[in-house]
Coordinates of C-alpha atoms and ligand atoms in Angstrom, one line a residue:
X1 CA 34.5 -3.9 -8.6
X2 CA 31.6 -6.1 -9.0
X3 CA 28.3 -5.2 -7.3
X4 CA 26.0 -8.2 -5.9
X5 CA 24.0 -10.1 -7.8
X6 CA 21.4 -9.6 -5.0
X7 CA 21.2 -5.9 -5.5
X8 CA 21.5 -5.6 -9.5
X9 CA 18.4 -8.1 -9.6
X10 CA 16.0 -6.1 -7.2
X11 CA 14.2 -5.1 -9.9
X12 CA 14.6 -8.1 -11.5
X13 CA 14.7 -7.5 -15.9
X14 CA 11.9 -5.0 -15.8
X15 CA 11.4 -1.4 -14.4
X16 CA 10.4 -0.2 -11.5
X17 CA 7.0 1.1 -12.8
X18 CA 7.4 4.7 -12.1
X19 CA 8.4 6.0 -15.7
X20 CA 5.3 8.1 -16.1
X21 CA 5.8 8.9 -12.7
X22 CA 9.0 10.7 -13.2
X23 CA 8.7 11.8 -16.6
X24 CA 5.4 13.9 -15.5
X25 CA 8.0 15.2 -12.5
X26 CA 10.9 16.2 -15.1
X27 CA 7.5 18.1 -16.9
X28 CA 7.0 19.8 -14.2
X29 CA 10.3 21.1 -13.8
X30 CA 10.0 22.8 -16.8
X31 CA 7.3 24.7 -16.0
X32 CA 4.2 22.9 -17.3
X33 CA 1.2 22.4 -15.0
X34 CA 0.6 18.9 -14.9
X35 CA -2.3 17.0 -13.0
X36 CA -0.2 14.3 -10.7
X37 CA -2.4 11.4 -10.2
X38 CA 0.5 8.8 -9.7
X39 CA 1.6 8.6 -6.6
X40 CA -0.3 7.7 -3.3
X41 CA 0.5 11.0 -1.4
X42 CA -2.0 12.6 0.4
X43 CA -2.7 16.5 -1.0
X44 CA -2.8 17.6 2.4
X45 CA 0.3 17.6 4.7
X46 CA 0.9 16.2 8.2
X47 CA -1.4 18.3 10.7
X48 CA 0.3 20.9 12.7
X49 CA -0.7 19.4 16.2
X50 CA 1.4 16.0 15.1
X51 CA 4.4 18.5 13.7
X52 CA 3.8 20.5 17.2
X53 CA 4.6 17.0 18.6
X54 CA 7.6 16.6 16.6
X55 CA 8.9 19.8 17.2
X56 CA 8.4 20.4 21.2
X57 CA 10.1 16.3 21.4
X58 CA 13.1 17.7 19.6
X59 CA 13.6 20.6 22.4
X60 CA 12.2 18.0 25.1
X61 CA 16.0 16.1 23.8
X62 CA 14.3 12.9 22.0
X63 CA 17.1 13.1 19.6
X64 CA 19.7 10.7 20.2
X65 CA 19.4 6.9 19.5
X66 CA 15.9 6.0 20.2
X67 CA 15.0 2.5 21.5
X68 CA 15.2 -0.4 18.5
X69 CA 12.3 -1.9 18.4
X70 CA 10.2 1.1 19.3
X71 CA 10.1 3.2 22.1
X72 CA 7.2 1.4 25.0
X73 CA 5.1 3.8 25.0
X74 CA 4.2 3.9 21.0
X75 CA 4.5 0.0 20.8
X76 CA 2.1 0.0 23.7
X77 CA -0.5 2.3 22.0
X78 CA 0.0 0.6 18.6
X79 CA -0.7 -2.3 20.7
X80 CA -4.0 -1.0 21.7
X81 CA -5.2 0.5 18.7
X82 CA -4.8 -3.0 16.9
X83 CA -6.3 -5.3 19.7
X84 CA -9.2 -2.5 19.8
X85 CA -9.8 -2.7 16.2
X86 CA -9.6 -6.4 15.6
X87 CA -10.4 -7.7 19.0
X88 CA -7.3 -10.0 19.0
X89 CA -4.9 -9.5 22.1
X90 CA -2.3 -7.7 21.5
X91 CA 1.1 -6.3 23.4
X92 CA 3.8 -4.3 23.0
X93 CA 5.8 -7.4 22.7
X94 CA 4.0 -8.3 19.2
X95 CA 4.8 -4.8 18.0
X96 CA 8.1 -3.6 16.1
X97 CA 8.2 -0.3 15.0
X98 CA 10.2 -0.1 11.8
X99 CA 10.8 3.5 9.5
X100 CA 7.5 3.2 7.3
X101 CA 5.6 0.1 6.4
X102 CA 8.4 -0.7 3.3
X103 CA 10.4 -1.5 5.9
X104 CA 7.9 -3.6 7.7
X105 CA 7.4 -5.1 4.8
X106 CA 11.1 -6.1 3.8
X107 CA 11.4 -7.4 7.8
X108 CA 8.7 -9.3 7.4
X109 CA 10.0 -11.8 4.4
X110 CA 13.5 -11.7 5.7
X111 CA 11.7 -13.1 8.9
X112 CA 9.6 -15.5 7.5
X113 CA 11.7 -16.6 3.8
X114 CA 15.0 -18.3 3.7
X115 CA 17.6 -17.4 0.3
X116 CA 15.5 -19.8 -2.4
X117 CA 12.2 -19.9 -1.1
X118 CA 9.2 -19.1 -3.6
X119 CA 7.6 -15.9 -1.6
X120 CA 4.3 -15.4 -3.2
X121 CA 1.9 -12.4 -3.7
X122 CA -1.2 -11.1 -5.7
X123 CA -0.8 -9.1 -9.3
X124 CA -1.6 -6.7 -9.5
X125 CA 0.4 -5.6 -6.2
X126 CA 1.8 -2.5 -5.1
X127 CA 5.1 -1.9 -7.2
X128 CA 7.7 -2.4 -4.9
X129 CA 6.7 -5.9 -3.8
X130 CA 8.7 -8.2 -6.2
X131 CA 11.5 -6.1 -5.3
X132 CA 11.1 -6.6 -1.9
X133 CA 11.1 -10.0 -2.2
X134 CA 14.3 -10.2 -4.2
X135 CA 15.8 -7.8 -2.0
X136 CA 15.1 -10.6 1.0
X137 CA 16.6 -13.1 -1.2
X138 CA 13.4 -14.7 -2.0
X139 CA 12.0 -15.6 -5.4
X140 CA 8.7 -13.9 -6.2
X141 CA 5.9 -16.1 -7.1
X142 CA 3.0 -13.9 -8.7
X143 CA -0.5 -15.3 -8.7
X144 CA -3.1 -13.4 -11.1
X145 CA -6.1 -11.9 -9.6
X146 CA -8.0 -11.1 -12.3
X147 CA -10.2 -7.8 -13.4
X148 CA -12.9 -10.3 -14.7
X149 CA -13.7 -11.6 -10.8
X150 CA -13.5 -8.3 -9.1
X151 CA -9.8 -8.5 -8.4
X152 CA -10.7 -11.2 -5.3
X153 CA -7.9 -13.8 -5.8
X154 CA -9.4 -17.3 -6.4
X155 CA -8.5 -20.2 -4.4
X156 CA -7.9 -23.1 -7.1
X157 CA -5.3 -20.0 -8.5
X158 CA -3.3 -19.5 -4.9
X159 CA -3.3 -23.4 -4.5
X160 CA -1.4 -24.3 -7.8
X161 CA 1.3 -22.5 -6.8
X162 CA 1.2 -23.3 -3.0
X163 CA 2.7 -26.0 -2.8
X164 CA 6.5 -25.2 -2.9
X165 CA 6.0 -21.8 -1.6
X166 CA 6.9 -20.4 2.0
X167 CA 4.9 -17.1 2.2
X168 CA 2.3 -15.4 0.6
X169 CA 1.6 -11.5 0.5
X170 CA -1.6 -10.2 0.3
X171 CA -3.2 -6.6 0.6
X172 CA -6.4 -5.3 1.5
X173 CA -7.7 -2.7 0.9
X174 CA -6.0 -3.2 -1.9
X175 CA -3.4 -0.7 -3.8
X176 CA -3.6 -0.6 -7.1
X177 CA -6.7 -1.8 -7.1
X178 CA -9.4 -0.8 -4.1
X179 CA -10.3 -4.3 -3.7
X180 CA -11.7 -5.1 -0.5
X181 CA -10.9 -8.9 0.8
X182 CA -14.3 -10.6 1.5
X183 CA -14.3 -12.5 4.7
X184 CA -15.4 -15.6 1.8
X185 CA -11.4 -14.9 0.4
X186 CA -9.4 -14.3 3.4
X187 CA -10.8 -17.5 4.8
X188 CA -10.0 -19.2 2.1
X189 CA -6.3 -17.8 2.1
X190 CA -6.6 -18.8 5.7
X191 CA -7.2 -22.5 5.1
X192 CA -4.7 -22.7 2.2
X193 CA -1.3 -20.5 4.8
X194 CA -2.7 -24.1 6.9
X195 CA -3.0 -26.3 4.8
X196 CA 0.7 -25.8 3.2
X197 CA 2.5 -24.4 5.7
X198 CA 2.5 -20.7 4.8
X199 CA 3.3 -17.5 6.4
X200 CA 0.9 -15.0 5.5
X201 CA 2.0 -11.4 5.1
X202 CA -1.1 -9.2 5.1
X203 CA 0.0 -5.0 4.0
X204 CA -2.6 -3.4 5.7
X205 CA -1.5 0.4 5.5
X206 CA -4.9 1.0 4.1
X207 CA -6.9 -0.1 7.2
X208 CA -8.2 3.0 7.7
X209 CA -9.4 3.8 3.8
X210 CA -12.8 1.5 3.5
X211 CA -15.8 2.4 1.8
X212 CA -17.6 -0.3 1.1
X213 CA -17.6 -3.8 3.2
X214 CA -15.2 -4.3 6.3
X215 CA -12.1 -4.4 7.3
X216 CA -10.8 -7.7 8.6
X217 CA -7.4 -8.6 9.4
X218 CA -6.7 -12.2 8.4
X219 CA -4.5 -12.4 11.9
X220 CA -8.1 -12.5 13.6
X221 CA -9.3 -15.9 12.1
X222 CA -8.8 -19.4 13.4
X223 CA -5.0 -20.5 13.0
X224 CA -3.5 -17.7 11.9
X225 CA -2.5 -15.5 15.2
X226 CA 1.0 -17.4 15.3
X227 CA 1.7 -17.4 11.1
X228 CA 0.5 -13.9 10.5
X229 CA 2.4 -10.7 10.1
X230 CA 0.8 -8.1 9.7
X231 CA 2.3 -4.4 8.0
X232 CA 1.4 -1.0 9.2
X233 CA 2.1 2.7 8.6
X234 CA 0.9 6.0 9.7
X235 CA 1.5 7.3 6.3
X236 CA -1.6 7.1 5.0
X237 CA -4.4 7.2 8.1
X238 CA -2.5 9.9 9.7
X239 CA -0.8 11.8 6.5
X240 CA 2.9 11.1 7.8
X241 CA 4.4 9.8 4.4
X242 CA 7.6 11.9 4.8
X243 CA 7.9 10.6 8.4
X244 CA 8.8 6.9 7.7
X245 CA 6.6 5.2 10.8
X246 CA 5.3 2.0 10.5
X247 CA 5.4 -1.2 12.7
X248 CA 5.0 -5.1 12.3
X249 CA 2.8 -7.0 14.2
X250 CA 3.7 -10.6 15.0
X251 CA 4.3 -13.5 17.6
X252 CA 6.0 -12.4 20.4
X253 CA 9.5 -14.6 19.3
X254 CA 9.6 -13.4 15.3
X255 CA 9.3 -9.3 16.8
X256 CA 12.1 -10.1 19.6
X257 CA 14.3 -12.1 16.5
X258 CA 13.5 -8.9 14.2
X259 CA 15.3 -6.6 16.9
X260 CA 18.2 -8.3 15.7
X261 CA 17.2 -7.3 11.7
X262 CA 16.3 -3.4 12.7
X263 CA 20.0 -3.5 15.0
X264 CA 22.2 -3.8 11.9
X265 CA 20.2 -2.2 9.5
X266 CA 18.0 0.6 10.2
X267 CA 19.0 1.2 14.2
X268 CA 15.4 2.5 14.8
X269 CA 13.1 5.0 13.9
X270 CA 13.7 8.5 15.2
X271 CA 12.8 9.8 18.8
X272 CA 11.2 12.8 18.0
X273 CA 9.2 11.1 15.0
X274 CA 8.0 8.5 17.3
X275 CA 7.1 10.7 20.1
X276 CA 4.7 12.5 17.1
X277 CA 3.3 9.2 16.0
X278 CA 2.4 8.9 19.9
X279 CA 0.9 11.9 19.9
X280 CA -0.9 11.6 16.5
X281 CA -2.5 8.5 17.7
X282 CA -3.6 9.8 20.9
X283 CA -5.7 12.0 18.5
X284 CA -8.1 8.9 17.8
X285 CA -10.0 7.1 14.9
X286 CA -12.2 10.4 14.5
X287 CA -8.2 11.8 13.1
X288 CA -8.0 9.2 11.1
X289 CA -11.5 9.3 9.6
X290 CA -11.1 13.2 9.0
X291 CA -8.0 12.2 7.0
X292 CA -9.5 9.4 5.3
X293 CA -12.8 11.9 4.4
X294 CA -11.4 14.0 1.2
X295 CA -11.0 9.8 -0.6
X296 CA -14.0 9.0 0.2
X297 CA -15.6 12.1 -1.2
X298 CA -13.3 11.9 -4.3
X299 CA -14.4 8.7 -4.9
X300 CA -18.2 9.6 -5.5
X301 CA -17.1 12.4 -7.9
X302 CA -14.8 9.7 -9.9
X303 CA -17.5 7.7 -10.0
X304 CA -19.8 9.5 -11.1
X305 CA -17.9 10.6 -14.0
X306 CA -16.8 7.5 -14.9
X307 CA -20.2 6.0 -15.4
X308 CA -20.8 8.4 -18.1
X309 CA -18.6 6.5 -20.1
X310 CA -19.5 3.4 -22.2
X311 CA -15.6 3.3 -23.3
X312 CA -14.2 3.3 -19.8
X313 CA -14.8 0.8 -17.2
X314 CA -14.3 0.3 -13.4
X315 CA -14.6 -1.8 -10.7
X316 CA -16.1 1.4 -8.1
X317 CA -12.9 1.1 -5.0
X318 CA -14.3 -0.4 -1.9
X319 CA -11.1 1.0 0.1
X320 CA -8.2 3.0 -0.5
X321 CA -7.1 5.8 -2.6
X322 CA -7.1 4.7 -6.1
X323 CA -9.7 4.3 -8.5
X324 CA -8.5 1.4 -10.8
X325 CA -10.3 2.3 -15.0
X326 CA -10.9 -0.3 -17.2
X327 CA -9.1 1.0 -20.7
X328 CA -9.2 -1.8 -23.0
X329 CA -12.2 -1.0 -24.9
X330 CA -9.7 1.5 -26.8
X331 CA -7.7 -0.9 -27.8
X332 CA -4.7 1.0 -26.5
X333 CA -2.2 -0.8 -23.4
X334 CA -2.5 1.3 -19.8
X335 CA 1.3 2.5 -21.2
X336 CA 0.3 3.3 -24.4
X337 CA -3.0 5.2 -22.7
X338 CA -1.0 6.9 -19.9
X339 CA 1.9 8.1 -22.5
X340 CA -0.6 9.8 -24.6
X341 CA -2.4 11.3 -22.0
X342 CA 0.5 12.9 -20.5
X343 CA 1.5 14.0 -23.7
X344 CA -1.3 15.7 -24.6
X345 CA -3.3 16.5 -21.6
X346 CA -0.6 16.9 -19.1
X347 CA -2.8 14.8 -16.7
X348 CA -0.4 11.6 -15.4
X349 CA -2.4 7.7 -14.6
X350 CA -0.5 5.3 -13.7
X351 CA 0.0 2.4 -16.6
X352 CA -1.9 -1.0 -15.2
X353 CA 1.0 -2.7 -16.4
X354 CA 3.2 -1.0 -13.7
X355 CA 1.2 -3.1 -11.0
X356 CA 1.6 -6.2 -13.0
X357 CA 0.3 -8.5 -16.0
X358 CA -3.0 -9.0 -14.8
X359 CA -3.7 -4.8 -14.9
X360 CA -3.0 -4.5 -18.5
X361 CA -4.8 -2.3 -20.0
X362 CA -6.2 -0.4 -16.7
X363 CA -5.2 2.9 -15.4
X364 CA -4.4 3.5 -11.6
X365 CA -6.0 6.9 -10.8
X366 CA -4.5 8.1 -7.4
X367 CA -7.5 10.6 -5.8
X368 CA -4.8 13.2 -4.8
X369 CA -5.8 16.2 -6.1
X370 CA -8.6 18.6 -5.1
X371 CA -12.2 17.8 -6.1
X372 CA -12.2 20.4 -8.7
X373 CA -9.3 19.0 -10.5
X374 CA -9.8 15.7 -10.7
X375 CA -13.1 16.1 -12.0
X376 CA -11.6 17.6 -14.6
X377 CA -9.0 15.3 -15.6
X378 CA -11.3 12.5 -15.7
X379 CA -13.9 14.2 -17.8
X380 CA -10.7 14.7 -20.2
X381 CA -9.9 11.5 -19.5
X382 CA -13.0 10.1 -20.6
X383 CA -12.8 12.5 -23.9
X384 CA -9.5 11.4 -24.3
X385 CA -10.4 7.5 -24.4
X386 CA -13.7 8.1 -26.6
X387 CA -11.8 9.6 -29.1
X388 CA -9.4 7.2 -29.4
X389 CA -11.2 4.0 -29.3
X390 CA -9.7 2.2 -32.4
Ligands
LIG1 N1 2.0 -1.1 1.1 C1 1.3 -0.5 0.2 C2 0.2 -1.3 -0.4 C3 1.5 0.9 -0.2 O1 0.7 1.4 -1.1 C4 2.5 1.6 0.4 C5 2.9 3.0 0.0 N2 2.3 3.5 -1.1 C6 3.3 0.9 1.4 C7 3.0 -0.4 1.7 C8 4.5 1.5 2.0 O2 4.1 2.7 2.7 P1 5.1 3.4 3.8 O3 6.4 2.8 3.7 O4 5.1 4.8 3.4 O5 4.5 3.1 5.1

């Protein structure tokens, strides 16, 4: 039997990225002690009062179908937390809560991309993006933001490629990169999603992840309340990866036409995971700073040991939990680097190249591990790239 074209080209001619990834997991399994810095997992797990939550809404019987689009309660409070951190009104009605913000994400270009249309985002992106794209039957239009200008995409770089587009994707904070929109760039993205027509899909899971600069969401500035969607998940502010809880925010008609998308696909989150997501929000933004605090600490020690180096470079992460290194003094590719340093060190990076062409030749360090540790590996690190500068 022949399988769709439309799944056997989600990941288009390439990989999906995660070889180091998985090779460093099949290490593992053989007993070696390797230092994950891949994947952006929190160390710590979800806190007992949220799986408290979880558990007393499983006995309290919140375990048959739960309401679509979210139950009222959790739409309402997402609802609030988003109008009180961005000051722009928002109800239940603009909320749909969807099984993680991958989800949100797929919804979101299904909603706002017919089969054809050019759907475009910023490399270096978050892997599963292009895939995402394809998977809505969209084509996926890259635009380079480039190590040279901070990782802030430039406007005369998003406007070449506007024209024939329907939707662009952006992210900040940014994963791989910590990038930090300014206001100066998300204004500008603003005025081009106006001037040719755009939606504009704005992944803001890291919302909560900022250490330098501000946090705005682009839905907040002039025009865009009624062309914005804007992606959310609990998995990284409140460590509920494993839960699959996210939500999109939108106009009140795309969120009611989207009931229709979660319907016949998904059918909802579950009960008892969104009666712990109600609870785990109830526990406020000093929660989600506590979780956000071990990153933010992390990030001082990476930098730190970083600057020692006159091999390796950075861009120091205003948000988020990844520290992106500058490897190309060594004359090695980020696959090359991360291959070797596997190998030899047992310590796994994530190749640049996995995020796209315009993160050759970086690593993507995920701040994961305990302090101690990843200290550690990026002192070895360091070593590693000094002695193998060709
Ligand atoms: N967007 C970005 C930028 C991410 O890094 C991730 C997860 N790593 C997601 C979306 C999806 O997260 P989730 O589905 O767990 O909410």
């Amino acid at each position: 039997m022949k399988i769709s074209n439309r799944l056997l080209n989600i990941l288009g001619d390439g990989s999906d990225g995660w070889d180091i990834f998985r090779k460093a997991a099949d290490m593992v399994r053989d007993g070696i002690d390797v230092t994950q810095l891949t994947i952006g997992e929190h160390d710590i797990r979800t806190d007992q009062r949220i799986l408290d939550a979880m558990h007393q809404a499983t006995l309290e019987g919140h375990t048959g179908y739960a309401a679509i689009p979210g139950i009222f309660e959790l739409r309402q409070a997402v609802a609030e937390r988003v109008q009180a951190q961005t000051g722009e009104k928002t109800t239940y009605a603009n909320v749909l809560i969807t099984p993680g913000g991958q989800s949100a994400l797929f919804a979101a270009h299904i909603a706002a991309c017919n089969p054809g249309d050019r759907a475009m985002y910023i490399d270096p992106y978050y892997a599963t993006y292009p895939g995402t794209i394809r998977g809505a039957s969209a084509v996926p239009v890259p635009v380079k933001a480039r190590a040279e200008a901070g990782f802030q995409p430039d406007a005369a770089d998003l406007a070449a490629q506007a024209k024939n587009a329907t939707s662009l994707l952006i992210n900040s904070p940014n994963n791989p990169t910590g990038v930090v929109y300014s206001r100066d760039t998300l204004e500008g993205i603003a005025t081009l999603c106006q001037t040719h027509d755009l939606w504009l899909i704005s992944d803001e899971v890291y919302d909560t992840q900022i250490w330098q600069g501000r946090h705005i969401t682009p839905r907040s500035l002039e025009g865009m309340r009624e062309r914005t969607l804007v992606v959310g998940s609990m998995s990284k502010s409140h460590a509920m990866t494993g839960s699959r809880i996210g939500w999109l925010i939108g106009p009140e008609e795309v969120v009611a036409h989207l009931m229709n998308l979660s319907t016949h696909t998904t059918y909802g989150v579950a009960g008892f995971v969104q009666q712990a997501a109600l609870s785990a929000l109830k526990l406020g933004i000093g929660f989600e700073q506590e979780i956000a605090q071990p990153f933010r600490r992390r990030r001082e020690i990476a930098i730190r040991c970083i600057e020692q180096s006159n091999v390796v470079g950075m861009i120091p992460p205003q948000g988020a939990m990844y520290m992106m290194l500058d490897i190309r003094n060594t004359g090695m590719s980020g696959d090359e680097f991360a291959n070797a340093l596997l190998e030899k060190h047992h310590i796994a990076v994530m190749p640049g190249e996995s995020f796209g062409d315009a993160a050759a030749g970086h690593l993507r360090v995920a701040l994961t591990v305990d302090d101690q540790r990843l200290e550690q590996a990026l002192k070895t690190l360091v070593r590693f790239a000094e002695e193998n500068t060709r």
